[in-house]
C-alpha cells in the first residue's frame, strides 16, 4: 500500500483495509498483493476517464492491477478484444492494430483510471471477492 497516491489517503485511512484477510486464504488470489492497489497510484485529480470492470482476470499471469489489462506478451482476453473492436467501430476512423493487452500506457499517459469493482479474485472463480473490498 506504499505506492498509493496521497490523494487517496483519506479513503484508505477511513476503510482500514487489511490485505491479510484476502491473501492468507489457502487458495490463489489475483492480482498479486503488490498489484492489488496499482490503480490507486494515480492522483485522483488527474483522472480523465474511468473504465470500470467487474473483477480481475482469474487465470495465472493475467491480472496486474488494472482492469482489462494483461502484462505484455500475454494473450489478449476476449473482454479486451471486445473493447478494442468497439473503439475501432466508434472512434478510430483509420485502421489501427492493437498489438498488446497491456493498458499501462492508457493508465500512465492517457490518465484512464482502469478500476475493477472487486479488486481481487480467487483463481478460476470470477466474482468470488465482489463483497470483500
GROMACS .gro file of C-alpha atoms in nm:
model
  133
    1UNK     CA    1   0.000   0.000   0.000
    2UNK     CA    2   0.305   0.222  -0.002
    3UNK     CA    3   0.254   0.324  -0.368
    4UNK     CA    4  -0.098   0.460  -0.321
    5UNK     CA    5  -0.110   0.824  -0.423
    6UNK     CA    6  -0.162   1.067  -0.133
    7UNK     CA    7  -0.488   1.190  -0.290
    8UNK     CA    8  -0.646   0.855  -0.188
    9UNK     CA    9  -0.508   0.859   0.169
   10UNK     CA   10  -0.829   0.972   0.337
   11UNK     CA   11  -1.029   0.694   0.168
   12UNK     CA   12  -0.780   0.426   0.267
   13UNK     CA   13  -0.745   0.560   0.622
   14UNK     CA   14  -1.123   0.554   0.662
   15UNK     CA   15  -1.168   0.196   0.536
   16UNK     CA   16  -0.864   0.044   0.711
   17UNK     CA   17  -0.822  -0.235   0.457
   18UNK     CA   18  -0.648  -0.548   0.584
   19UNK     CA   19  -0.486  -0.739   0.298
   20UNK     CA   20  -0.414  -1.035   0.526
   21UNK     CA   21  -0.785  -1.116   0.513
   22UNK     CA   22  -0.755  -1.164   0.137
   23UNK     CA   23  -0.410  -1.316   0.095
   24UNK     CA   24  -0.399  -1.554   0.392
   25UNK     CA   25  -0.654  -1.790   0.241
   26UNK     CA   26  -0.550  -2.136   0.128
   27UNK     CA   27  -0.633  -2.055  -0.234
   28UNK     CA   28  -0.462  -1.849  -0.503
   29UNK     CA   29  -0.565  -1.484  -0.534
   30UNK     CA   30  -0.511  -1.244  -0.826
   31UNK     CA   31  -0.362  -0.993  -0.879
   32UNK     CA   32  -0.052  -1.028  -0.664
   33UNK     CA   33  -0.053  -0.849  -0.331
   34UNK     CA   34   0.191  -0.592  -0.474
   35UNK     CA   35  -0.052  -0.501  -0.753
   36UNK     CA   36  -0.392  -0.506  -0.581
   37UNK     CA   37  -0.395  -0.126  -0.537
   38UNK     CA   38  -0.198  -0.040  -0.853
   39UNK     CA   39  -0.483   0.168  -0.994
   40UNK     CA   40  -0.464   0.396  -0.688
   41UNK     CA   41  -0.112   0.504  -0.780
   42UNK     CA   42  -0.282   0.767  -0.997
   43UNK     CA   43  -0.360   1.106  -0.849
   44UNK     CA   44  -0.739   1.131  -0.825
   45UNK     CA   45  -0.719   1.488  -0.959
   46UNK     CA   46  -0.572   1.390  -1.298
   47UNK     CA   47  -0.824   1.120  -1.395
   48UNK     CA   48  -0.971   1.191  -1.740
   49UNK     CA   49  -1.180   0.879  -1.789
   50UNK     CA   50  -1.288   0.582  -1.578
   51UNK     CA   51  -1.325   0.235  -1.724
   52UNK     CA   52  -1.493   0.002  -1.478
   53UNK     CA   53  -1.454  -0.374  -1.493
   54UNK     CA   54  -1.614  -0.644  -1.281
   55UNK     CA   55  -1.309  -0.807  -1.127
   56UNK     CA   56  -0.953  -0.904  -1.222
   57UNK     CA   57  -0.882  -1.185  -1.464
   58UNK     CA   58  -0.889  -1.513  -1.272
   59UNK     CA   59  -0.616  -1.710  -1.451
   60UNK     CA   60  -0.240  -1.710  -1.384
   61UNK     CA   61  -0.021  -1.427  -1.518
   62UNK     CA   62  -0.310  -1.210  -1.638
   63UNK     CA   63  -0.425  -0.970  -1.364
   64UNK     CA   64  -0.178  -0.697  -1.277
   65UNK     CA   65  -0.387  -0.433  -1.105
   66UNK     CA   66  -0.557  -0.251  -1.394
   67UNK     CA   67  -0.898  -0.357  -1.523
   68UNK     CA   68  -0.896  -0.533  -1.861
   69UNK     CA   69  -0.515  -0.506  -1.884
   70UNK     CA   70  -0.277  -0.801  -1.904
   71UNK     CA   71   0.104  -0.797  -1.897
   72UNK     CA   72   0.289  -0.761  -2.227
   73UNK     CA   73   0.327  -1.094  -2.403
   74UNK     CA   74   0.007  -1.245  -2.266
   75UNK     CA   75  -0.282  -1.341  -2.494
   76UNK     CA   76  -0.537  -1.058  -2.525
   77UNK     CA   77  -0.851  -1.170  -2.335
   78UNK     CA   78  -1.186  -1.176  -2.513
   79UNK     CA   79  -1.327  -0.892  -2.300
   80UNK     CA   80  -1.041  -0.664  -2.406
   81UNK     CA   81  -1.074  -0.773  -2.769
   82UNK     CA   82  -1.437  -0.658  -2.750
   83UNK     CA   83  -1.327  -0.319  -2.615
   84UNK     CA   84  -1.075  -0.285  -2.899
   85UNK     CA   85  -1.344  -0.378  -3.151
   86UNK     CA   86  -1.580  -0.109  -3.019
   87UNK     CA   87  -1.303   0.152  -3.021
   88UNK     CA   88  -1.235   0.076  -3.385
   89UNK     CA   89  -1.604   0.097  -3.475
   90UNK     CA   90  -1.690   0.409  -3.275
   91UNK     CA   91  -1.380   0.625  -3.257
   92UNK     CA   92  -1.094   0.523  -3.481
   93UNK     CA   93  -1.162   0.616  -3.841
   94UNK     CA   94  -0.830   0.478  -3.959
   95UNK     CA   95  -0.728   0.116  -3.934
   96UNK     CA   96  -0.545   0.060  -3.606
   97UNK     CA   97  -0.388  -0.261  -3.481
   98UNK     CA   98  -0.385  -0.333  -3.110
   99UNK     CA   99  -0.073  -0.544  -3.058
  100UNK     CA  100  -0.092  -0.598  -2.685
  101UNK     CA  101  -0.333  -0.633  -2.398
  102UNK     CA  102  -0.115  -0.419  -2.174
  103UNK     CA  103  -0.303  -0.097  -2.093
  104UNK     CA  104  -0.039   0.060  -1.868
  105UNK     CA  105   0.013   0.341  -2.121
  106UNK     CA  106  -0.360   0.420  -2.109
  107UNK     CA  107  -0.322   0.445  -1.732
  108UNK     CA  108   0.004   0.636  -1.701
  109UNK     CA  109  -0.006   0.859  -2.010
  110UNK     CA  110  -0.373   0.897  -2.101
  111UNK     CA  111  -0.483   0.911  -1.734
  112UNK     CA  112  -0.753   0.649  -1.779
  113UNK     CA  113  -0.849   0.504  -1.441
  114UNK     CA  114  -0.881   0.128  -1.501
  115UNK     CA  115  -1.076   0.016  -1.194
  116UNK     CA  116  -1.239  -0.316  -1.115
  117UNK     CA  117  -1.541  -0.311  -0.884
  118UNK     CA  118  -1.376  -0.602  -0.697
  119UNK     CA  119  -1.001  -0.556  -0.660
  120UNK     CA  120  -0.918  -0.925  -0.623
  121UNK     CA  121  -1.042  -1.266  -0.730
  122UNK     CA  122  -0.981  -1.631  -0.647
  123UNK     CA  123  -0.817  -1.848  -0.914
  124UNK     CA  124  -1.081  -1.972  -1.163
  125UNK     CA  125  -1.370  -1.813  -0.969
  126UNK     CA  126  -1.496  -1.491  -1.128
  127UNK     CA  127  -1.674  -1.251  -0.890
  128UNK     CA  128  -1.551  -1.452  -0.589
  129UNK     CA  129  -1.443  -1.138  -0.398
  130UNK     CA  130  -1.713  -0.897  -0.507
  131UNK     CA  131  -1.817  -0.829  -0.146
  132UNK     CA  132  -1.471  -0.824   0.016
  133UNK     CA  133  -1.345  -0.470  -0.052
   0.00000   0.00000   0.00000
